[in-house]
Short mmCIF file of C-alpha atoms and ligand atoms in Angstrom, two decimals:
data_model
loop_
_atom_site.label_atom_id
_atom_site.label_comp_id
_atom_site.label_asym_id
_atom_site.label_seq_id
_atom_site.Cartn_x
_atom_site.Cartn_y
_atom_site.Cartn_z
CA MET A 1 138.19 305.41 83.83
CA LYS A 2 140.81 307.81 82.59
CA ALA A 3 143.10 307.41 79.63
CA VAL A 4 145.53 309.34 77.49
CA LEU A 5 145.59 309.22 73.73
CA TYR A 6 148.73 308.93 71.69
CA ALA A 7 149.11 309.37 67.95
CA ARG A 8 152.24 309.47 65.86
CA VAL A 9 153.09 309.85 62.23
CA SER A 10 156.30 310.17 60.25
CA SER A 11 156.61 312.23 57.13
CA LYS A 12 157.14 309.07 55.13
CA GLU A 13 153.88 307.59 56.36
CA GLN A 14 151.73 310.67 56.01
CA GLU A 15 150.61 309.85 52.48
CA LYS A 16 149.52 306.35 53.40
CA GLU A 17 145.87 305.85 54.05
CA GLY A 18 144.77 305.52 57.64
CA TYR A 19 148.02 306.88 59.02
CA SER A 20 147.04 310.52 59.18
CA ILE A 21 146.83 312.08 62.62
CA PRO A 22 143.14 313.07 62.29
CA ALA A 23 142.29 309.48 61.33
CA GLN A 24 144.20 308.04 64.27
CA ILE A 25 142.61 310.46 66.71
CA LYS A 26 139.14 309.78 65.39
CA HIS A 27 139.55 306.03 65.77
CA CYS A 28 141.03 306.35 69.23
CA ARG A 29 138.27 308.63 70.48
CA GLU A 30 135.58 306.29 69.21
CA TYR A 31 137.35 303.35 70.77
CA ALA A 32 137.64 305.14 74.12
CA ASP A 33 133.91 305.89 74.05
CA LYS A 34 133.06 302.31 73.28
CA LYS A 35 135.25 300.99 76.09
CA GLY A 36 134.09 303.58 78.60
CA TYR A 37 137.32 305.56 78.90
CA GLN A 38 137.54 309.29 79.33
CA ILE A 39 140.48 310.79 77.45
CA VAL A 40 142.15 313.38 79.65
CA SER A 41 145.03 314.32 77.36
CA GLU A 42 146.03 313.81 73.77
CA TYR A 43 149.66 313.59 72.74
CA ILE A 44 150.71 313.85 69.14
CA ASP A 45 154.12 313.47 67.53
CA VAL A 46 154.70 314.41 63.94
CA GLU A 47 158.15 313.42 62.83
CA SER A 48 159.95 314.94 59.92
CA ALA A 49 163.37 314.22 58.50
CA LYS A 50 164.58 317.23 60.46
CA ARG A 51 162.84 316.53 63.74
CA ALA A 52 163.13 312.89 64.71
CA GLY A 53 162.58 313.25 68.46
CA ARG A 54 159.42 312.30 70.22
CA THR A 55 158.88 315.23 72.50
CA ASN A 56 155.27 314.46 73.21
CA PHE A 57 155.81 310.79 73.81
CA ASN A 58 158.20 311.74 76.60
CA ARG A 59 155.79 314.32 77.96
CA MET A 60 153.06 311.69 78.00
CA ILE A 61 155.26 309.26 79.93
CA LYS A 62 155.97 311.97 82.49
CA HIS A 63 152.29 312.77 82.79
CA ILE A 64 151.32 309.13 83.36
CA ARG A 65 154.02 308.67 85.98
CA SER A 66 152.74 311.65 87.91
CA ASP A 67 149.02 310.90 87.66
CA LYS A 68 147.89 307.69 89.29
CA ASN A 69 144.36 308.07 87.93
CA ILE A 70 145.36 307.32 84.38
CA GLN A 71 144.70 303.70 83.63
CA ALA A 72 145.32 303.32 79.93
CA ILE A 73 147.05 304.63 76.85
CA ILE A 74 144.86 304.42 73.78
CA CYS A 75 146.65 304.15 70.54
CA HIS A 76 145.80 303.20 67.00
CA LYS A 77 148.36 300.41 66.62
CA VAL A 78 151.28 298.96 68.53
CA ASP A 79 153.77 300.46 66.10
CA ARG A 80 152.36 303.94 66.75
CA LEU A 81 153.17 303.70 70.43
CA CYS A 82 156.41 301.81 70.44
CA ARG A 83 158.79 302.97 67.83
CA ASN A 84 161.90 301.45 69.15
CA PHE A 85 163.01 298.71 71.29
CA ARG A 86 163.33 300.49 74.57
CA ASP A 87 159.82 301.94 74.29
CA TYR A 88 158.28 298.55 75.03
CA VAL A 89 159.98 298.39 78.35
CA THR A 90 159.20 302.02 79.12
CA VAL A 91 155.51 301.50 78.46
CA ASP A 92 155.41 298.19 80.29
CA GLU A 93 156.96 299.72 83.37
CA LEU A 94 154.22 302.33 83.58
CA ASN A 95 152.01 299.52 84.75
CA ILE A 96 148.99 300.71 82.85
CA LYS A 97 147.01 299.15 80.07
CA PRO A 98 148.16 299.88 76.54
CA MET A 99 145.07 299.62 74.31
CA PHE A 100 145.16 299.41 70.57
CA VAL A 101 142.21 300.23 68.37
CA GLU A 102 143.41 298.11 65.55
CA GLU A 103 145.97 295.43 65.36
CA GLU A 104 147.13 293.50 62.37
CA PHE A 105 144.86 290.92 63.84
CA PRO A 106 141.65 292.27 65.22
CA ASP A 107 141.54 289.96 68.17
CA ASN A 108 142.65 291.50 71.40
CA ALA A 109 144.42 288.45 72.78
CA ALA A 110 146.71 288.40 69.79
CA GLY A 111 147.45 292.10 70.17
CA LYS A 112 148.23 291.63 73.82
CA LEU A 113 150.48 288.72 73.05
CA THR A 114 152.36 290.68 70.41
CA PHE A 115 152.92 293.42 72.89
CA GLY A 116 153.76 291.05 75.73
CA MET A 117 156.24 289.07 73.68
CA LYS A 118 157.97 292.21 72.55
CA VAL A 119 158.18 293.50 76.08
CA LEU A 120 159.55 290.20 77.27
CA LEU A 121 162.20 290.01 74.60
CA ALA A 122 163.14 293.64 74.92
CA LYS A 123 163.53 293.08 78.64
CA HIS A 124 165.55 289.97 78.16
CA TYR A 125 167.80 291.87 75.80
CA ILE A 126 168.18 294.81 78.08
CA ASP A 127 168.71 292.55 81.09
CA ASN A 128 171.50 290.96 79.17
CA LEU A 129 173.11 294.31 78.86
CA SER A 130 172.03 295.29 82.35
CA ASP A 131 173.66 298.65 82.06
CA GLU A 132 172.86 301.68 84.15
CA THR A 133 171.22 300.14 87.19
CA LYS A 134 173.82 297.57 88.03
CA LYS A 135 176.72 299.36 86.47
CA GLY A 136 178.75 299.43 89.64
CA LEU A 137 178.46 295.71 90.13
CA ASN A 138 179.15 294.90 86.53
CA GLU A 139 182.22 297.04 86.41
CA LYS A 140 183.61 295.03 89.25
CA VAL A 141 182.63 291.80 87.59
CA GLU A 142 184.31 292.79 84.39
CA GLN A 143 187.50 293.49 86.22
CA GLY A 144 187.30 289.97 87.55
CA ILE A 145 186.16 290.88 91.04
CA TRP A 146 183.37 288.87 92.58
CA ALA A 147 180.82 291.50 93.54
CA SER A 148 179.09 289.68 96.33
CA ARG A 149 179.81 287.94 99.61
CA ALA A 150 182.92 285.83 99.37
CA PRO A 151 182.31 282.07 99.49
CA ILE A 152 183.79 280.06 102.33
CA GLY A 153 187.57 279.96 102.08
CA TYR A 154 187.69 283.61 101.00
CA GLN A 155 187.15 286.98 102.64
CA ASN A 156 185.82 290.29 101.39
CA ASN A 157 188.58 292.81 101.95
CA LYS A 158 186.78 295.90 103.18
CA THR A 159 189.64 298.25 102.36
CA THR A 160 190.59 297.15 98.86
CA HIS A 161 187.12 295.77 97.97
CA MET A 162 188.86 292.71 96.61
CA ILE A 163 188.49 289.05 97.51
CA ASP A 164 191.29 287.62 99.62
CA ILE A 165 192.09 284.03 100.55
CA ASP A 166 190.96 283.18 104.08
CA PRO A 167 194.14 281.72 105.53
CA ALA A 168 192.27 279.63 108.10
CA LEU A 169 189.56 278.14 105.89
CA ALA A 170 191.10 277.94 102.43
CA PRO A 171 193.15 274.86 103.41
CA VAL A 172 189.92 273.15 104.47
CA ILE A 173 188.45 273.71 101.03
CA THR A 174 191.59 272.51 99.29
CA LYS A 175 191.51 269.42 101.48
CA ALA A 176 187.88 268.81 100.56
CA PHE A 177 188.69 268.87 96.86
CA GLU A 178 191.68 266.59 97.34
CA LEU A 179 189.79 264.03 99.38
CA TYR A 180 186.83 263.95 97.05
CA SER A 181 189.01 263.68 93.94
CA THR A 182 190.14 260.23 95.01
CA ALA A 183 186.55 259.07 94.49
CA GLY A 184 186.60 256.63 97.36
CA ILE A 185 184.60 258.89 99.65
CA SER A 186 180.94 259.94 99.69
CA LEU A 187 179.82 263.50 100.37
CA ARG A 188 178.40 262.39 103.70
CA GLU A 189 181.69 260.82 104.74
CA LEU A 190 183.58 263.86 103.51
CA ALA A 191 181.40 266.16 105.62
CA LYS A 192 181.95 264.00 108.67
CA ARG A 193 185.69 263.96 108.21
CA LEU A 194 186.04 267.68 107.63
CA ASN A 195 183.81 268.51 110.57
CA ALA A 196 185.92 266.33 112.86
CA GLU A 197 189.29 267.43 111.54
CA PHE A 198 188.71 271.15 111.24
CA ALA A 199 186.27 271.94 114.05
CA HIS A 200 188.90 274.24 115.60
CA VAL A 201 189.04 276.61 112.59
CA MET A 202 185.33 276.77 111.82
CA ASN A 203 184.94 279.60 114.29
CA GLY A 204 181.22 279.39 114.92
CA ARG A 205 180.31 278.56 111.34
CA SER A 206 177.77 275.82 110.86
CA LYS A 207 179.12 272.35 110.14
CA PHE A 208 179.55 271.11 106.61
CA SER A 209 176.54 269.30 105.22
CA LYS A 210 176.26 267.10 102.17
CA THR A 211 174.50 269.74 100.07
CA HIS A 212 176.79 272.53 101.20
CA LEU A 213 179.82 270.48 100.21
CA GLU A 214 178.35 269.64 96.85
CA ARG A 215 177.82 273.34 96.20
CA ILE A 216 181.40 274.10 97.18
CA LEU A 217 182.89 271.33 95.09
CA LYS A 218 180.98 272.45 92.01
CA ASN A 219 181.76 276.14 92.40
CA PRO A 220 184.27 277.32 89.74
CA PHE A 221 185.22 280.14 92.11
CA TYR A 222 187.72 277.83 93.76
CA HIS A 223 189.80 277.46 90.63
CA GLY A 224 189.77 281.17 89.90
CA TRP A 225 186.60 281.73 87.89
CA PHE A 226 183.09 282.75 88.81
CA ARG A 227 179.60 282.66 87.48
CA TRP A 228 177.66 285.89 87.16
CA LYS A 229 174.26 286.08 85.50
CA GLY A 230 174.76 282.89 83.60
CA HIS A 231 178.21 283.74 82.34
CA LEU A 232 181.59 282.54 83.47
CA TYR A 233 184.19 285.20 84.22
CA ARG A 234 187.86 284.84 84.95
CA GLY A 235 188.35 286.10 88.47
CA SER A 236 191.19 288.20 89.78
CA HIS A 237 191.23 286.26 93.05
CA GLU A 238 193.77 283.63 93.94
CA PRO A 239 192.58 280.08 93.14
CA ALA A 240 192.27 277.67 96.06
CA VAL A 241 192.67 274.62 93.83
CA THR A 242 194.10 273.96 90.39
CA LYS A 243 191.91 273.63 87.33
CA GLU A 244 193.02 269.98 87.01
CA LEU A 245 191.88 269.14 90.52
CA PHE A 246 188.60 270.95 89.98
CA ASP A 247 187.95 269.08 86.74
CA ARG A 248 188.78 265.76 88.34
CA VAL A 249 186.19 266.43 91.01
CA GLN A 250 183.59 267.34 88.38
CA SER A 251 184.16 264.09 86.51
CA ILE A 252 183.64 262.19 89.74
CA PHE A 253 180.29 263.90 90.21
CA GLU A 254 179.29 262.91 86.71
CA MET A 255 180.38 259.35 87.27
CA LYS A 256 178.51 259.04 90.54
CA ASN A 257 175.34 260.58 89.17
CA LYS A 258 174.94 258.20 86.30
CA PRO A 259 173.75 254.95 87.82
CA LYS A 260 171.53 256.73 90.35
CA THR A 261 168.12 255.73 89.05
CA HIS A 262 166.55 254.15 92.07
CA ARG A 263 165.57 257.48 93.62
CA HIS A 264 162.05 258.23 92.52
CA GLU A 265 161.45 261.40 90.53
CA PHE A 266 157.98 262.76 91.01
CA ALA A 267 156.51 264.41 87.95
CA PHE A 268 154.73 267.15 89.87
CA GLY A 269 157.00 267.59 92.86
CA GLY A 270 157.73 271.18 93.86
CA LEU A 271 155.18 272.63 91.45
CA MET A 272 152.13 273.09 93.61
CA THR A 273 151.11 274.97 96.70
CA CYS A 274 148.17 274.21 98.95
CA GLY A 275 145.05 276.25 98.27
CA LYS A 276 144.04 276.09 101.92
CA CYS A 277 147.19 277.12 103.74
CA GLY A 278 149.72 278.08 101.08
CA CYS A 279 152.29 275.45 102.04
CA ALA A 280 154.16 273.40 99.46
CA ILE A 281 152.63 270.17 98.15
CA THR A 282 154.94 267.20 98.43
CA ALA A 283 154.86 263.68 97.05
CA GLU A 284 155.33 260.25 98.53
CA ILE A 285 155.14 256.74 97.33
CA HIS A 286 153.02 254.03 98.96
CA LYS A 287 153.53 250.30 98.59
CA ALA A 288 156.19 251.07 95.98
CA LYS A 289 153.63 251.98 93.35
CA TYR A 290 150.96 254.45 94.48
CA ILE A 291 152.06 258.07 94.34
CA TYR A 292 150.26 260.51 96.58
CA TYR A 293 150.55 264.28 96.80
CA HIS A 294 149.72 266.18 99.95
CA CYS A 295 150.24 269.44 101.82
CA THR A 296 153.40 269.57 103.91
CA GLY A 297 151.40 271.40 106.59
CA SER A 298 154.52 273.25 107.66
CA LYS A 299 152.51 276.26 108.83
CA GLY A 300 150.45 274.11 111.15
CA ALA A 301 148.15 271.15 110.66
CA CYS A 302 146.22 271.31 107.38
CA ASP A 303 143.24 269.12 106.64
CA SER A 304 143.53 269.15 102.87
CA ALA A 305 143.22 265.65 101.43
CA TYR A 306 145.81 263.37 99.87
CA ILE A 307 145.50 263.18 96.12
CA ARG A 308 146.61 260.43 93.76
CA GLU A 309 148.98 261.24 90.92
CA GLN A 310 146.49 259.84 88.40
CA GLN A 311 144.04 262.52 89.41
CA LEU A 312 146.56 265.24 88.69
CA GLU A 313 147.89 263.81 85.47
CA PRO A 314 145.00 264.82 83.16
CA GLN A 315 144.87 268.25 84.72
CA PHE A 316 148.53 268.93 84.06
CA GLN A 317 148.07 267.61 80.56
CA GLN A 318 145.34 270.17 80.11
CA ILE A 319 147.55 272.92 81.47
CA VAL A 320 150.20 272.07 78.91
CA GLU A 321 147.63 271.97 76.14
CA GLY A 322 146.54 275.39 77.32
CA ILE A 323 149.58 276.88 75.61
CA SER A 324 149.66 274.68 72.52
CA ILE A 325 149.38 276.70 69.38
CA ASP A 326 148.97 275.48 65.83
CA ARG A 327 151.43 275.94 63.00
CA GLU A 328 149.69 278.96 61.56
CA THR A 329 149.73 280.85 64.82
CA ALA A 330 153.35 279.89 65.37
CA GLU A 331 154.28 281.29 61.99
CA TRP A 332 152.42 284.47 62.64
CA LEU A 333 154.17 284.88 65.97
CA LEU A 334 157.54 284.34 64.36
CA THR A 335 156.82 287.09 61.86
CA VAL A 336 155.90 289.41 64.67
CA LEU A 337 159.08 288.59 66.49
CA LYS A 338 161.21 288.98 63.41
CA SER A 339 159.96 292.52 63.03
CA SER A 340 160.81 293.05 66.66
CA HIS A 341 164.24 291.71 65.91
CA ASP A 342 164.73 294.36 63.25
CA GLU A 343 164.02 297.02 65.83
CA GLU A 344 166.50 295.40 68.12
CA LYS A 345 169.12 295.27 65.38
CA GLU A 346 168.73 298.98 64.88
CA TYR A 347 169.16 299.60 68.56
CA HIS A 348 172.18 297.37 68.53
CA LYS A 349 173.76 299.31 65.69
CA SER A 350 173.30 302.71 67.27
CA GLU A 351 174.44 301.46 70.66
CA THR A 352 177.59 299.92 69.18
CA ARG A 353 178.33 303.13 67.35
CA ARG A 354 177.89 305.12 70.53
CA LEU A 355 180.28 302.87 72.47
CA HIS A 356 182.91 302.99 69.74
CA ARG A 357 182.69 306.75 69.65
CA GLU A 358 183.13 306.99 73.39
CA TYR A 359 186.08 304.60 73.24
CA ALA A 360 187.76 306.71 70.56
CA ARG A 361 187.08 309.88 72.53
CA LEU A 362 188.84 308.41 75.56
CA GLN A 363 191.74 307.34 73.39
CA GLY A 364 192.03 310.92 72.20
CA LEU A 365 192.15 312.13 75.80
CA ILE A 366 194.79 309.55 76.67
CA ASP A 367 196.95 310.59 73.73
CA LYS A 368 196.55 314.25 74.58
CA ALA A 369 197.47 313.66 78.20
CA TYR A 370 200.62 311.89 77.11
CA GLU A 371 201.61 314.83 74.91
CA ASP A 372 200.97 317.22 77.77
CA TYR A 373 203.17 315.15 80.01
CA LEU A 374 205.97 314.95 77.44
CA SER A 375 205.89 318.68 76.82
CA GLY A 376 205.98 319.36 80.53
CA VAL A 377 202.48 320.82 80.88
CA THR A 378 201.56 318.22 83.51
CA ASP A 379 203.63 316.15 85.86
CA ARG A 380 204.13 312.42 85.82
CA ALA A 381 201.83 311.59 88.74
CA PHE A 382 198.92 313.48 87.25
CA TRP A 383 199.42 311.93 83.83
CA GLN A 384 199.56 308.41 85.26
CA ASP A 385 196.57 308.96 87.48
CA ILE A 386 194.31 310.36 84.80
CA THR A 387 195.38 307.84 82.17
CA ALA A 388 194.59 304.96 84.52
CA LYS A 389 191.09 306.32 85.00
CA TRP A 390 190.43 306.58 81.29
CA ARG A 391 191.89 303.15 80.60
CA ASN A 392 189.61 301.73 83.22
CA ARG A 393 186.65 303.34 81.53
CA GLN A 394 187.81 301.87 78.22
CA THR A 395 187.93 298.39 79.71
CA THR A 396 184.36 298.79 80.85
CA LEU A 397 183.30 300.01 77.41
CA GLN A 398 185.00 297.06 75.78
CA ALA A 399 183.16 294.69 78.08
CA ARG A 400 179.88 296.38 77.22
CA MET A 401 180.54 295.92 73.56
CA ASP A 402 181.17 292.23 74.20
CA ARG A 403 177.94 292.01 76.15
CA LEU A 404 176.07 293.74 73.40
CA ASN A 405 177.24 291.12 70.93
CA ARG A 406 176.23 288.32 73.24
CA ALA A 407 172.76 289.76 73.76
CA ASN A 408 172.34 290.19 70.06
CA ARG A 409 172.98 286.56 69.37
CA SER A 410 170.60 285.16 71.96
CA TYR A 411 167.67 287.35 71.05
CA LEU A 412 165.94 285.59 68.18
CA GLU A 413 167.18 282.25 69.42
CA ASN A 414 165.18 282.67 72.60
CA ALA A 415 162.10 283.80 70.77
CA SER A 416 162.10 280.89 68.39
CA ARG A 417 162.63 278.47 71.22
CA ILE A 418 159.59 279.76 73.06
CA ILE A 419 157.42 279.42 69.98
CA GLU A 420 158.71 275.99 69.14
CA LEU A 421 157.95 274.92 72.65
CA ALA A 422 154.42 276.29 72.50
CA GLN A 423 153.82 274.63 69.17
CA SER A 424 154.87 271.18 70.21
CA ALA A 425 154.12 271.34 73.92
CA GLY A 426 151.21 268.94 74.09
CA ARG A 427 152.80 266.35 71.87
CA LEU A 428 156.20 266.58 73.54
CA TYR A 429 154.87 266.47 77.04
CA VAL A 430 153.04 263.14 76.83
CA LYS A 431 156.16 261.29 75.82
CA GLN A 432 158.40 262.56 78.57
CA PRO A 433 159.54 260.60 81.61
CA ALA A 434 158.51 262.03 85.00
CA ALA A 435 161.71 264.02 85.57
CA GLU A 436 161.43 265.70 82.18
CA LYS A 437 157.76 266.46 82.71
CA ARG A 438 158.67 268.24 85.89
CA LYS A 439 161.32 270.33 84.16
CA PHE A 440 158.95 271.13 81.35
CA LEU A 441 156.20 272.24 83.71
CA GLY A 442 158.76 274.29 85.62
CA VAL A 443 159.46 276.25 82.45
CA LEU A 444 155.77 276.92 81.84
CA LEU A 445 154.48 277.55 85.33
CA SER A 446 155.51 279.82 88.11
CA ASN A 447 153.07 278.15 90.46
CA CYS A 448 150.03 275.96 90.63
CA ILE A 449 147.46 276.04 93.39
CA LEU A 450 145.95 272.74 94.44
CA ASP A 451 142.54 273.37 95.91
CA GLY A 452 140.87 270.15 96.88
CA VAL A 453 141.27 268.13 93.70
CA MET A 454 141.38 271.09 91.34
CA LEU A 455 144.51 272.72 89.91
CA TYR A 456 144.78 276.43 89.19
CA PRO A 457 147.92 277.23 87.18
CA THR A 458 149.87 280.48 87.00
CA TYR A 459 151.78 280.55 83.74
CA ARG A 460 155.06 282.31 83.37
CA ARG A 461 155.52 285.09 80.83
CA PRO A 462 154.92 284.84 77.89
CA PHE A 463 153.01 281.60 78.30
CA ASP A 464 150.29 283.42 80.23
CA LEU A 465 149.64 285.51 77.14
CA ILE A 466 149.68 282.50 74.88
CA ALA A 467 147.29 280.69 77.21
CA GLU A 468 144.92 283.63 77.10
CA GLY A 469 144.97 283.57 73.32
CA VAL A 470 144.40 279.84 73.17
CA LYS A 471 141.53 280.09 75.63
CA THR A 472 139.66 282.66 73.61
CA GLU A 473 140.41 280.68 70.45
CA LYS A 474 140.24 283.76 68.40
CA TRP A 475 143.69 283.94 66.94
CA GLY A 476 144.15 286.00 63.85
CA GLY A 477 145.39 284.57 60.61
ZN1 ZN B 1 147.68 272.99 103.34
#
């Protein structure tokens, strides 16, 4: 197995014991030997006050990307490899194993979790900013233009790239809101009525169904807003209904949902797939009290057995306990994450500074262009054209600064929530009603395979890492 070695030291650290480059290299080489890795290249960065860059870190990343045989980076400690926030994501995306000779806690599961949590949070943060990759889309979104297929009642204008009202179907949507706002009609009846009344304008579209209508009636798009990545934006499109009408419809949904308790909520519905054929596992109730789970068999008959809910219950309980950590571990994790938060704060500061600088630079250009126009150097059309471009860019920058602030706020909040959840999972879970259990499990698990009577869970990040740590029961502290 092939690996690269990475060592880094800053001038400030050089005096400290154990931080010297020769010491790091020695430890890494020994570790590689012990684990059966052959080191093919060694990369070393020595930072001074004058030279802050990490030339060799970048060279190493390039090397790993171009050589599929390299399976690991061996490093003395996490903080040697990842100096700033973005490094975690960079390393994670290499899809190789980062290995650390020594962690604050000697156990490997804890080291992996530290790394995994940091990657997760860094990703979450960067996703929140979602800059470069989806820049085009976001720019549109920030200008209030829905960047996807227009919902029914609207059309994507292929020339202007804006969203226009669909003159044939918009009245149908308005009618739907109006009818439903009177509360006397069910979604099923509404669908029936619309399908009968407006068949002539549907133009080959599928008929309205109950669920489709519910989606429409709850979509803020129709009163001029839209949701994008969890945030609500004011759209530039023409509203199909007023905000008042939209709100009235929402309050009717709330009213109607309240007394609906007779429908049975299955605790484990939608969480499992069949180990034999891969189909979903569904639930049904027998004689009004016995709950059975079984394969839907939608890919063809499947002979996997029916299983009683009581048989699953203790297994799910165990799955939840699989991520329960004690107070000490929780506190340790929080410390780790707080240090990660400091890195993030630094990133935040420099990023904000960069954006402000760019904004000011554009303002300078705008002012200069105006002077040029006034003094007759350029003509009016040119001045207007170029100023509009720069102003546009400024709007985008402003929106990015807003996003940056939003991401900053949610960062530690998310981290603490995850830890809190892991700490109290087992205790919380037992007390929950079926519907809440389901939600809870949905947060923890991406899937669960039911093979015969046995459950095999797949935890979501970072719970998979926590589960691994709990399993080995060798947490530091
Ligand atoms: Zn099956």
